[in-house]
Amino acid sequence: MMEFTRKVSDVLACSFSSWYPLFEKVTTKSVWVPVPAEVAAYIRSGGTVVSSEATTADTNTDDEEDSVDWEAAEEGADELQRPEFAPFDAELRSAVAAVGGAAFVKLNWSAPADVRWLSVGRALRCQSPEDVHLLLRSSGRLQRDLCTPFEGCADAGAASADLHLVVRRWEDINPAAEFRCFVIEGHLIAISQREISQYFPHLERDSSSIITDITSFFKEKIQAKFPLQNYVFDVYRSTKDHVRLVDFSPLAPPTDPALFTWDQLTGKHCLRCESAPSPGSPLCLGCASAGGALPVFQYIAGADSIQRAPYADAELPYDVHHLAESGGTAAILQLLQKSQNLGKSDQSTDDEDG
């Protein structure tokens, strides 16, 4: 049985600026912007983000009932307006323009997948610095990149890394075409459906061609070029014979193992079941006899096998989580009742005014 422990060298190799120059031709067009220390410090502080541009725009309205007294609000809520980072914001605008005017953003390692609920259509599509700052300040995953990028590394010590904001060309992605792949000792041993909270019936039908396409891509484009022997990589297979690289991650927690378990990936369990594997093989004797070719491909086989989305807890605002922790269900119900009563009151006012 193998033990995978994160090392600083693994984390650095999976940093976007380390691998992108090697694989630029087989991944989405991207640029990255260094994150200044003052911006990083502001993001770490957390809280609501509204730029002066946004607040000015919001207050210019002819609807008196919807206007906000921002001057009064700022006296009791300093977090409503963020500091101005003009040079950084100018670089952001240039970067977004360079990739086509709309972008998907991330830091060195992580994307703000835990705050999709903040974006229109849950798409994480950014067109302005304000869009970017909102995601940066709100995402716990990005906070991890900022504060503890070497968490879990036995050799972390005083390790550090230059922080970059990665700006990737925006593309509409079909979640059924995303796959997570696992490499051990230089060999591709496992492939998983990436979106584990949905059932895609065609994956079983197309499993053979999916395995063939991803294996060919790995052998031709990645195997001889990526510096690690144990790692995870994500790909997007838009159509048959068309595979594109998305990202790399260290092969160790907290990397998400998707439809596999860490017991399976470390060799404690067979890659296809929970039995002990045969000596020198990632598969048990039964699974090997039933057709044990590698890599093993795992996918949701039916609607009853759908798993909980990894960031489901982030679908609700912090206030709701806080209420649940402090007051339980009763506190949430009280909040909902208050909101409902407020809605009825507003409706009565509208009826009287109408």
C-alpha atoms as a printed R data frame, in Angstrom:
    type eleno elety resid chain resno       x       y       z
1   ATOM     1    CA   MET     A     1   0.000   0.000   0.000
2   ATOM     2    CA   MET     A     2   1.279   3.452  -0.920
3   ATOM     3    CA   GLU     A     3   1.025   6.621   1.125
4   ATOM     4    CA   PHE     A     4   0.687   9.924  -0.689
5   ATOM     5    CA   THR     A     5   1.874  12.936   1.308
6   ATOM     6    CA   ARG     A     6   1.829  16.410  -0.148
7   ATOM     7    CA   LYS     A     7   5.249  17.945  -0.663
8   ATOM     8    CA   VAL     A     8   6.123  21.549  -1.414
9   ATOM     9    CA   SER     A     9   7.659  20.506  -4.744
10  ATOM    10    CA   ASP     A    10   4.382  18.797  -5.739
11  ATOM    11    CA   VAL     A    11   2.319  21.874  -4.914
12  ATOM    12    CA   LEU     A    12   4.674  24.179  -6.811
13  ATOM    13    CA   ALA     A    13   4.711  21.893  -9.868
14  ATOM    14    CA   CYS     A    14   0.896  22.109  -9.968
15  ATOM    15    CA   SER     A    15   0.874  25.902  -9.715
16  ATOM    16    CA   PHE     A    16  -0.591  27.304 -12.922
17  ATOM    17    CA   SER     A    17   2.411  29.432 -13.851
18  ATOM    18    CA   SER     A    18   4.657  26.354 -13.556
19  ATOM    19    CA   TRP     A    19   2.770  24.067 -15.940
20  ATOM    20    CA   TYR     A    20   1.073  26.429 -18.385
21  ATOM    21    CA   PRO     A    21   4.213  27.233 -20.456
22  ATOM    22    CA   LEU     A    22   4.718  23.480 -21.004
23  ATOM    23    CA   PHE     A    23   1.141  22.809 -22.105
24  ATOM    24    CA   GLU     A    24   0.005  26.098 -23.628
25  ATOM    25    CA   LYS     A    25  -0.885  24.432 -26.952
26  ATOM    26    CA   VAL     A    26  -3.237  21.861 -25.383
27  ATOM    27    CA   THR     A    27  -5.138  24.025 -22.913
28  ATOM    28    CA   THR     A    28  -7.345  27.114 -22.869
29  ATOM    29    CA   LYS     A    29  -5.761  30.477 -23.668
30  ATOM    30    CA   SER     A    30  -4.816  32.154 -20.390
31  ATOM    31    CA   VAL     A    31  -2.811  34.976 -18.889
32  ATOM    32    CA   TRP     A    32  -1.943  35.631 -15.269
33  ATOM    33    CA   VAL     A    33  -1.540  38.749 -13.198
34  ATOM    34    CA   PRO     A    34   0.686  38.967 -10.091
35  ATOM    35    CA   VAL     A    35  -1.378  39.676  -6.977
36  ATOM    36    CA   PRO     A    36   0.186  42.609  -5.061
37  ATOM    37    CA   ALA     A    37   0.715  42.189  -1.325
38  ATOM    38    CA   GLU     A    38  -1.857  44.864  -0.461
39  ATOM    39    CA   VAL     A    39  -4.511  43.157  -2.599
40  ATOM    40    CA   ALA     A    40  -3.732  39.763  -1.051
41  ATOM    41    CA   ALA     A    41  -3.989  41.256   2.441
42  ATOM    42    CA   TYR     A    42  -7.325  42.852   1.641
43  ATOM    43    CA   ILE     A    43  -8.742  39.620   0.215
44  ATOM    44    CA   ARG     A    44  -7.595  37.660   3.279
45  ATOM    45    CA   SER     A    45  -9.550  40.014   5.515
46  ATOM    46    CA   GLY     A    46 -12.858  38.758   4.097
47  ATOM    47    CA   GLY     A    47 -16.193  40.585   4.024
48  ATOM    48    CA   THR     A    48 -18.446  42.217   1.476
49  ATOM    49    CA   VAL     A    49 -16.790  43.760  -1.578
50  ATOM    50    CA   VAL     A    50 -18.216  46.750  -3.409
51  ATOM    51    CA   SER     A    51 -16.010  49.096  -5.407
52  ATOM    52    CA   SER     A    52 -16.519  52.822  -5.567
53  ATOM    53    CA   GLU     A    53 -17.428  52.403  -9.250
54  ATOM    54    CA   ALA     A    54 -20.158  49.953  -8.363
55  ATOM    55    CA   THR     A    55 -21.580  52.051  -5.531
56  ATOM    56    CA   THR     A    56 -21.635  55.152  -7.716
57  ATOM    57    CA   ALA     A    57 -23.454  53.264 -10.448
58  ATOM    58    CA   ASP     A    58 -25.928  51.783  -8.007
59  ATOM    59    CA   THR     A    59 -26.905  55.133  -6.530
60  ATOM    60    CA   ASN     A    60 -27.609  56.779  -9.899
61  ATOM    61    CA   THR     A    61 -31.275  55.759 -10.158
62  ATOM    62    CA   ASP     A    62 -34.503  57.558 -10.784
63  ATOM    63    CA   ASP     A    63 -36.404  55.200  -8.504
64  ATOM    64    CA   GLU     A    64 -36.510  56.944  -5.132
65  ATOM    65    CA   GLU     A    65 -37.870  53.861  -3.386
66  ATOM    66    CA   ASP     A    66 -34.852  51.778  -4.490
67  ATOM    67    CA   SER     A    67 -32.177  54.382  -3.746
68  ATOM    68    CA   VAL     A    68 -29.711  53.810  -0.910
69  ATOM    69    CA   ASP     A    69 -28.184  56.385   1.390
70  ATOM    70    CA   TRP     A    70 -24.624  55.073   1.003
71  ATOM    71    CA   GLU     A    71 -23.121  57.887   3.069
72  ATOM    72    CA   ALA     A    72 -25.238  56.871   6.046
73  ATOM    73    CA   ALA     A    73 -24.664  53.202   5.426
74  ATOM    74    CA   GLU     A    74 -20.887  53.617   5.374
75  ATOM    75    CA   GLU     A    75 -20.956  55.095   8.865
76  ATOM    76    CA   GLY     A    76 -22.105  51.722  10.205
77  ATOM    77    CA   ALA     A    77 -20.555  49.403   7.658
78  ATOM    78    CA   ASP     A    78 -17.004  50.199   6.585
79  ATOM    79    CA   GLU     A    79 -16.864  47.056   4.452
80  ATOM    80    CA   LEU     A    80 -19.345  48.411   1.851
81  ATOM    81    CA   GLN     A    81 -16.606  50.091  -0.154
82  ATOM    82    CA   ARG     A    82 -13.295  48.417  -0.843
83  ATOM    83    CA   PRO     A    83  -9.985  50.247  -1.213
84  ATOM    84    CA   GLU     A    84  -9.014  51.177  -4.749
85  ATOM    85    CA   PHE     A    85  -6.295  49.138  -6.460
86  ATOM    86    CA   ALA     A    86  -6.084  51.082  -9.702
87  ATOM    87    CA   PRO     A    87  -2.923  49.474 -11.178
88  ATOM    88    CA   PHE     A    88  -4.128  45.948 -10.361
89  ATOM    89    CA   ASP     A    89  -7.609  46.638 -11.719
90  ATOM    90    CA   ALA     A    90  -6.087  48.046 -14.912
91  ATOM    91    CA   GLU     A    91  -4.085  44.835 -15.336
92  ATOM    92    CA   LEU     A    92  -7.256  42.830 -14.779
93  ATOM    93    CA   ARG     A    93  -9.096  44.741 -17.495
94  ATOM    94    CA   SER     A    94  -6.207  44.200 -19.912
95  ATOM    95    CA   ALA     A    95  -6.041  40.503 -19.072
96  ATOM    96    CA   VAL     A    96  -9.781  39.980 -19.586
97  ATOM    97    CA   ALA     A    97  -9.596  41.848 -22.898
98  ATOM    98    CA   ALA     A    98  -6.631  39.709 -23.967
99  ATOM    99    CA   VAL     A    99  -8.664  36.508 -23.617
100 ATOM   100    CA   GLY     A   100 -11.708  37.815 -25.437
101 ATOM   101    CA   GLY     A   101 -13.621  40.064 -23.033
102 ATOM   102    CA   ALA     A   102 -15.014  37.396 -20.704
103 ATOM   103    CA   ALA     A   103 -13.030  35.142 -18.406
104 ATOM   104    CA   PHE     A   104 -12.970  32.360 -15.875
105 ATOM   105    CA   VAL     A   105 -10.618  33.253 -13.017
106 ATOM   106    CA   LYS     A   106  -8.697  31.272 -10.421
107 ATOM   107    CA   LEU     A   107  -5.585  31.601  -8.296
108 ATOM   108    CA   ASN     A   108  -2.443  29.450  -8.633
109 ATOM   109    CA   TRP     A   109  -4.253  26.231  -7.748
110 ATOM   110    CA   SER     A   110  -7.927  26.724  -7.023
111 ATOM   111    CA   ALA     A   111 -11.026  28.099  -8.718
112 ATOM   112    CA   PRO     A   112 -13.916  29.715  -6.772
113 ATOM   113    CA   ALA     A   113 -16.247  26.768  -7.384
114 ATOM   114    CA   ASP     A   114 -17.653  27.127  -3.857
115 ATOM   115    CA   VAL     A   115 -19.291  30.491  -4.635
116 ATOM   116    CA   ARG     A   116 -21.099  29.761  -7.895
117 ATOM   117    CA   TRP     A   117 -24.271  31.042  -6.242
118 ATOM   118    CA   LEU     A   118 -22.819  34.565  -6.373
119 ATOM   119    CA   SER     A   119 -22.635  34.577 -10.175
120 ATOM   120    CA   VAL     A   120 -25.411  35.149 -12.654
121 ATOM   121    CA   GLY     A   121 -26.449  31.713 -13.836
122 ATOM   122    CA   ARG     A   122 -23.895  30.178 -11.435
123 ATOM   123    CA   ALA     A   123 -21.398  30.495 -14.271
124 ATOM   124    CA   LEU     A   124 -18.419  32.291 -12.611
125 ATOM   125    CA   ARG     A   125 -18.141  34.426 -15.761
126 ATOM   126    CA   CYS     A   126 -16.136  37.612 -15.165
127 ATOM   127    CA   GLN     A   127 -16.026  40.715 -17.335
128 ATOM   128    CA   SER     A   128 -14.857  43.407 -14.919
129 ATOM   129    CA   PRO     A   129 -12.573  43.862 -11.907
130 ATOM   130    CA   GLU     A   130 -15.694  44.071  -9.733
131 ATOM   131    CA   ASP     A   131 -16.730  40.570 -10.824
132 ATOM   132    CA   VAL     A   132 -13.269  39.268  -9.980
133 ATOM   133    CA   HIS     A   133 -12.996  40.937  -6.578
134 ATOM   134    CA   LEU     A   134 -16.362  39.587  -5.489
135 ATOM   135    CA   LEU     A   135 -15.228  36.012  -6.142
136 ATOM   136    CA   LEU     A   136 -11.777  36.539  -4.646
137 ATOM   137    CA   ARG     A   137 -13.134  37.928  -1.409
138 ATOM   138    CA   SER     A   138 -15.928  35.365  -1.020
139 ATOM   139    CA   SER     A   139 -14.370  32.003  -1.865
140 ATOM   140    CA   GLY     A   140 -13.056  29.766   0.883
141 ATOM   141    CA   ARG     A   141 -11.126  27.766  -1.717
142 ATOM   142    CA   LEU     A   142  -9.272  30.880  -2.843
143 ATOM   143    CA   GLN     A   143  -8.657  31.842   0.773
144 ATOM   144    CA   ARG     A   144  -6.840  28.510   1.128
145 ATOM   145    CA   ASP     A   145  -4.558  29.409  -1.780
146 ATOM   146    CA   LEU     A   146  -3.921  32.778  -0.151
147 ATOM   147    CA   CYS     A   147  -3.403  31.668   3.429
148 ATOM   148    CA   THR     A   148  -2.347  28.017   3.499
149 ATOM   149    CA   PRO     A   149  -1.176  26.870   0.050
150 ATOM   150    CA   PHE     A   150   1.181  24.300   1.584
151 ATOM   151    CA   GLU     A   151  -1.264  22.888   4.102
152 ATOM   152    CA   GLY     A   152  -0.550  19.212   4.706
153 ATOM   153    CA   CYS     A   153   2.993  19.381   3.311
154 ATOM   154    CA   ALA     A   154   5.384  17.612   5.680
155 ATOM   155    CA   ASP     A   155   8.241  19.793   4.404
156 ATOM   156    CA   ALA     A   156   6.329  23.090   4.360
157 ATOM   157    CA   GLY     A   157   8.566  24.962   6.797
158 ATOM   158    CA   ALA     A   158   8.762  28.553   5.612
159 ATOM   159    CA   ALA     A   159   7.837  27.702   2.014
160 ATOM   160    CA   SER     A   160   6.274  30.468  -0.026
161 ATOM   161    CA   ALA     A   161   5.012  31.052  -3.551
162 ATOM   162    CA   ASP     A   162   4.309  34.068  -5.718
163 ATOM   163    CA   LEU     A   163   0.567  34.505  -5.921
164 ATOM   164    CA   HIS     A   164  -1.042  34.926  -9.345
165 ATOM   165    CA   LEU     A   165  -4.554  35.584 -10.542
166 ATOM   166    CA   VAL     A   166  -5.117  33.383 -13.572
167 ATOM   167    CA   VAL     A   167  -7.448  34.771 -16.246
168 ATOM   168    CA   ARG     A   168  -8.679  32.075 -18.658
169 ATOM   169    CA   ARG     A   169 -10.707  32.614 -21.808
170 ATOM   170    CA   TRP     A   170 -14.394  32.061 -21.066
171 ATOM   171    CA   GLU     A   171 -15.969  28.985 -22.615
172 ATOM   172    CA   ASP     A   172 -19.346  27.388 -21.994
173 ATOM   173    CA   ILE     A   173 -18.507  23.997 -20.500
174 ATOM   174    CA   ASN     A   174 -20.641  20.867 -20.587
175 ATOM   175    CA   PRO     A   175 -20.081  19.213 -17.166
176 ATOM   176    CA   ALA     A   176 -20.662  15.792 -18.741
177 ATOM   177    CA   ALA     A   177 -17.414  16.247 -20.675
178 ATOM   178    CA   GLU     A   178 -15.147  16.935 -17.673
179 ATOM   179    CA   PHE     A   179 -12.964  14.144 -16.273
180 ATOM   180    CA   ARG     A   180 -10.468  13.785 -13.415
181 ATOM   181    CA   CYS     A   181  -7.489  11.523 -14.072
182 ATOM   182    CA   PHE     A   182  -5.070   9.879 -11.641
183 ATOM   183    CA   VAL     A   183  -1.425   9.097 -12.402
184 ATOM   184    CA   ILE     A   184   0.632   6.824 -10.154
185 ATOM   185    CA   GLU     A   185   4.306   6.092 -10.802
186 ATOM   186    CA   GLY     A   186   3.984   7.706 -14.210
187 ATOM   187    CA   HIS     A   187   1.032   5.580 -15.344
188 ATOM   188    CA   LEU     A   188  -2.589   6.602 -15.861
189 ATOM   189    CA   ILE     A   189  -4.517   4.189 -13.651
190 ATOM   190    CA   ALA     A   190  -7.906   5.831 -13.090
191 ATOM   191    CA   ILE     A   191 -10.389   8.220 -14.716
192 ATOM   192    CA   SER     A   192 -13.502   9.620 -13.047
193 ATOM   193    CA   GLN     A   193 -16.511  11.608 -14.094
194 ATOM   194    CA   ARG     A   194 -15.768  15.080 -12.673
195 ATOM   195    CA   GLU     A   195 -19.313  16.274 -11.915
196 ATOM   196    CA   ILE     A   196 -20.448  13.641  -9.427
197 ATOM   197    CA   SER     A   197 -23.822  15.205  -8.586
198 ATOM   198    CA   GLN     A   198 -25.350  14.500 -12.002
199 ATOM   199    CA   TYR     A   199 -26.184  11.401 -14.029
200 ATOM   200    CA   PHE     A   200 -25.135  11.415 -17.693
201 ATOM   201    CA   PRO     A   201 -26.544   8.311 -19.434
202 ATOM   202    CA   HIS     A   202 -24.187   8.505 -22.424
203 ATOM   203    CA   LEU     A   203 -21.048   7.966 -20.325
204 ATOM   204    CA   GLU     A   204 -21.649   4.229 -20.074
205 ATOM   205    CA   ARG     A   205 -22.318   3.960 -23.789
206 ATOM   206    CA   ASP     A   206 -19.235   6.008 -24.694
207 ATOM   207    CA   SER     A   207 -16.942   4.680 -21.961
208 ATOM   208    CA   SER     A   208 -14.614   2.813 -24.312
209 ATOM   209    CA   SER     A   209 -13.963   5.820 -26.569
210 ATOM   210    CA   ILE     A   210 -13.611   8.128 -23.556
211 ATOM   211    CA   ILE     A   211 -10.914   5.882 -22.097
212 ATOM   212    CA   THR     A   212  -9.159   5.632 -25.466
213 ATOM   213    CA   ASP     A   213  -9.187   9.384 -26.103
214 ATOM   214    CA   ILE     A   214  -7.960  10.356 -22.637
215 ATOM   215    CA   THR     A   215  -5.280   7.637 -22.567
216 ATOM   216    CA   SER     A   216  -3.983   8.735 -25.976
217 ATOM   217    CA   PHE     A   217  -3.940  12.369 -24.876
218 ATOM   218    CA   PHE     A   218  -2.035  11.452 -21.720
219 ATOM   219    CA   LYS     A   219   0.606   9.417 -23.563
220 ATOM   220    CA   GLU     A   220   1.081  11.909 -26.375
221 ATOM   221    CA   LYS     A   221   0.842  15.237 -24.554
222 ATOM   222    CA   ILE     A   222   1.453  14.825 -20.816
223 ATOM   223    CA   GLN     A   223   3.330  11.704 -19.719
224 ATOM   224    CA   ALA     A   224   6.821  12.723 -20.878
225 ATOM   225    CA   LYS     A   225   6.477  16.446 -20.069
226 ATOM   226    CA   PHE     A   226   4.996  16.794 -16.591
227 ATOM   227    CA   PRO     A   227   7.759  16.596 -13.938
228 ATOM   228    CA   LEU     A   228   5.930  14.556 -11.259
229 ATOM   229    CA   GLN     A   229   5.339  10.802 -11.177
230 ATOM   230    CA   ASN     A   230   2.239  10.948  -8.968
231 ATOM   231    CA   TYR     A   231  -0.393  13.580  -9.734
232 ATOM   232    CA   VAL     A   232  -3.946  14.374 -10.794
233 ATOM   233    CA   PHE     A   233  -4.946  16.128 -13.990
234 ATOM   234    CA   ASP     A   234  -8.323  17.299 -15.295
235 ATOM   235    CA   VAL     A   235  -9.367  17.258 -18.943
236 ATOM   236    CA   TYR     A   236 -12.272  18.388 -21.084
237 ATOM   237    CA   ARG     A   237 -13.360  16.062 -23.899
238 ATOM   238    CA   SER     A   238 -15.681  18.190 -25.991
239 ATOM   239    CA   THR     A   239 -16.202  15.563 -28.696
240 ATOM   240    CA   LYS     A   240 -14.641  12.278 -29.760
241 ATOM   241    CA   ASP     A   241 -10.890  12.668 -30.411
242 ATOM   242    CA   HIS     A   242 -10.878  16.199 -28.947
243 ATOM   243    CA   VAL     A   243  -9.350  16.408 -25.455
244 ATOM   244    CA   ARG     A   244  -8.027  19.539 -23.769
245 ATOM   245    CA   LEU     A   245  -6.056  19.943 -20.550
246 ATOM   246    CA   VAL     A   246  -7.731  21.878 -17.736
247 ATOM   247    CA   ASP     A   247  -5.514  21.682 -14.639
248 ATOM   248    CA   PHE     A   248  -3.083  19.710 -12.459
249 ATOM   249    CA   SER     A   249  -3.324  18.871  -8.732
250 ATOM   250    CA   PRO     A   250  -1.121  16.985  -6.239
251 ATOM   251    CA   LEU     A   251  -2.061  13.335  -5.668
252 ATOM   252    CA   ALA     A   252  -2.889  13.708  -1.969
253 ATOM   253    CA   PRO     A   253  -5.632  15.200   0.192
254 ATOM   254    CA   PRO     A   254  -7.253  17.725   0.102
255 ATOM   255    CA   THR     A   255  -7.400  17.035  -3.659
256 ATOM   256    CA   ASP     A   256 -10.880  15.647  -4.397
257 ATOM   257    CA   PRO     A   257 -10.722  11.956  -5.470
258 ATOM   258    CA   ALA     A   258 -14.068  12.308  -7.308
259 ATOM   259    CA   LEU     A   259 -15.724   8.868  -7.623
260 ATOM   260    CA   PHE     A   260 -12.741   7.015  -6.186
261 ATOM   261    CA   THR     A   261 -11.616   6.909  -2.557
262 ATOM   262    CA   TRP     A   262  -8.174   7.507  -1.151
263 ATOM   263    CA   ASP     A   263  -8.162   3.913   0.078
264 ATOM   264    CA   GLN     A   264  -8.539   2.824  -3.538
265 ATOM   265    CA   LEU     A   265  -5.929   5.227  -4.889
266 ATOM   266    CA   THR     A   266  -3.361   4.264  -2.250
267 ATOM   267    CA   GLY     A   267  -3.840   0.542  -2.877
268 ATOM   268    CA   LYS     A   268  -5.633  -0.410   0.313
269 ATOM   269    CA   HIS     A   269  -8.751  -1.280  -1.714
270 ATOM   270    CA   CYS     A   270  -9.251  -2.441  -5.286
271 ATOM   271    CA   LEU     A   271  -9.932   0.398  -7.750
272 ATOM   272    CA   ARG     A   272 -13.270  -1.175  -8.672
273 ATOM   273    CA   CYS     A   273 -14.488  -2.388  -5.282
274 ATOM   274    CA   GLU     A   274 -13.571  -2.477  -1.578
275 ATOM   275    CA   SER     A   275 -11.723  -5.812  -1.682
276 ATOM   276    CA   ALA     A   276  -7.997  -5.978  -1.086
277 ATOM   277    CA   PRO     A   277  -6.032  -5.775  -4.354
278 ATOM   278    CA   SER     A   278  -3.797  -8.567  -5.587
279 ATOM   279    CA   PRO     A   279  -0.051  -8.144  -4.918
280 ATOM   280    CA   GLY     A   280   1.491  -5.759  -7.430
281 ATOM   281    CA   SER     A   281  -1.894  -4.780  -8.902
282 ATOM   282    CA   PRO     A   282  -4.409  -1.993  -8.166
283 ATOM   283    CA   LEU     A   283  -7.207  -4.540  -8.764
284 ATOM   284    CA   CYS     A   284  -8.441  -7.529  -6.791
285 ATOM   285    CA   LEU     A   285  -8.305 -10.962  -8.410
286 ATOM   286    CA   GLY     A   286 -12.047 -10.951  -9.155
287 ATOM   287    CA   CYS     A   287 -12.051  -7.555 -10.878
288 ATOM   288    CA   ALA     A   288  -8.882  -8.392 -12.804
289 ATOM   289    CA   SER     A   289 -10.430 -11.628 -14.040
290 ATOM   290    CA   ALA     A   290 -13.593  -9.812 -15.127
291 ATOM   291    CA   GLY     A   291 -11.613  -7.548 -17.435
292 ATOM   292    CA   GLY     A   292  -9.173  -5.505 -15.461
293 ATOM   293    CA   ALA     A   293  -7.572  -3.255 -18.057
294 ATOM   294    CA   LEU     A   294  -6.209   0.073 -16.828
295 ATOM   295    CA   PRO     A   295  -7.150   2.840 -16.529
296 ATOM   296    CA   VAL     A   296 -10.320   2.131 -14.563
297 ATOM   297    CA   PHE     A   297 -13.164   4.487 -15.523
298 ATOM   298    CA   GLN     A   298 -15.736   5.373 -12.866
299 ATOM   299    CA   TYR     A   299 -18.991   7.151 -13.711
300 ATOM   300    CA   ILE     A   300 -22.447   7.570 -12.196
301 ATOM   301    CA   ALA     A   301 -24.296   4.481 -13.444
302 ATOM   302    CA   GLY     A   302 -27.814   5.645 -12.609
303 ATOM   303    CA   ALA     A   303 -29.865   8.460 -11.104
304 ATOM   304    CA   ASP     A   304 -29.947   6.589  -7.786
305 ATOM   305    CA   SER     A   305 -26.131   6.733  -7.589
306 ATOM   306    CA   ILE     A   306 -25.788  10.517  -7.728
307 ATOM   307    CA   GLN     A   307 -23.533  11.871  -4.995
308 ATOM   308    CA   ARG     A   308 -23.641  15.074  -3.023
309 ATOM   309    CA   ALA     A   309 -21.972  18.015  -4.739
310 ATOM   310    CA   PRO     A   310 -18.577  18.790  -3.150
311 ATOM   311    CA   TYR     A   311 -19.466  22.434  -2.420
312 ATOM   312    CA   ALA     A   312 -23.142  22.047  -1.531
313 ATOM   313    CA   ASP     A   313 -22.597  23.792   1.809
314 ATOM   314    CA   ALA     A   314 -21.471  26.900  -0.047
315 ATOM   315    CA   GLU     A   315 -24.782  27.216  -1.896
316 ATOM   316    CA   LEU     A   316 -26.212  29.155   1.061
317 ATOM   317    CA   PRO     A   317 -24.935  32.503   2.317
318 ATOM   318    CA   TYR     A   318 -22.791  32.648   5.429
319 ATOM   319    CA   ASP     A   319 -25.637  34.154   7.473
320 ATOM   320    CA   VAL     A   320 -27.741  31.031   6.970
321 ATOM   321    CA   HIS     A   321 -24.866  28.752   7.967
322 ATOM   322    CA   HIS     A   322 -24.258  30.904  11.039
323 ATOM   323    CA   LEU     A   323 -27.927  30.731  12.014
324 ATOM   324    CA   ALA     A   324 -27.939  26.964  11.592
325 ATOM   325    CA   GLU     A   325 -24.907  26.603  13.836
326 ATOM   326    CA   SER     A   326 -26.113  28.999  16.525
327 ATOM   327    CA   GLY     A   327 -29.879  28.536  16.555
328 ATOM   328    CA   GLY     A   328 -30.581  25.416  14.566
329 ATOM   329    CA   THR     A   329 -33.636  24.872  12.396
330 ATOM   330    CA   ALA     A   330 -35.835  27.145  14.508
331 ATOM   331    CA   ALA     A   331 -33.631  30.143  13.771
332 ATOM   332    CA   ILE     A   332 -33.726  29.493  10.037
333 ATOM   333    CA   LEU     A   333 -37.511  29.076  10.072
334 ATOM   334    CA   GLN     A   334 -37.827  32.351  11.991
335 ATOM   335    CA   LEU     A   335 -35.701  34.093   9.367
336 ATOM   336    CA   LEU     A   336 -37.821  32.658   6.535
337 ATOM   337    CA   GLN     A   337 -41.027  33.686   8.304
338 ATOM   338    CA   LYS     A   338 -39.725  37.216   8.768
339 ATOM   339    CA   SER     A   339 -38.824  37.367   5.074
340 ATOM   340    CA   GLN     A   340 -42.265  36.102   4.118
341 ATOM   341    CA   ASN     A   341 -43.984  38.669   6.332
342 ATOM   342    CA   LEU     A   342 -41.826  41.403   4.849
343 ATOM   343    CA   GLY     A   343 -42.835  40.287   1.357
344 ATOM   344    CA   LYS     A   344 -46.516  40.434   2.313
345 ATOM   345    CA   SER     A   345 -46.030  43.904   3.757
346 ATOM   346    CA   ASP     A   346 -44.357  45.092   0.556
347 ATOM   347    CA   GLN     A   347 -47.168  43.593  -1.510
348 ATOM   348    CA   SER     A   348 -49.798  45.405   0.601
349 ATOM   349    CA   THR     A   349 -47.956  48.681   0.086
350 ATOM   350    CA   ASP     A   350 -47.821  48.099  -3.657
351 ATOM   351    CA   ASP     A   351 -51.560  47.343  -3.721
352 ATOM   352    CA   GLU     A   352 -52.316  50.536  -1.831
353 ATOM   353    CA   ASP     A   353 -50.075  52.567  -4.146
354 ATOM   354    CA   GLY     A   354 -51.531  50.914  -7.257
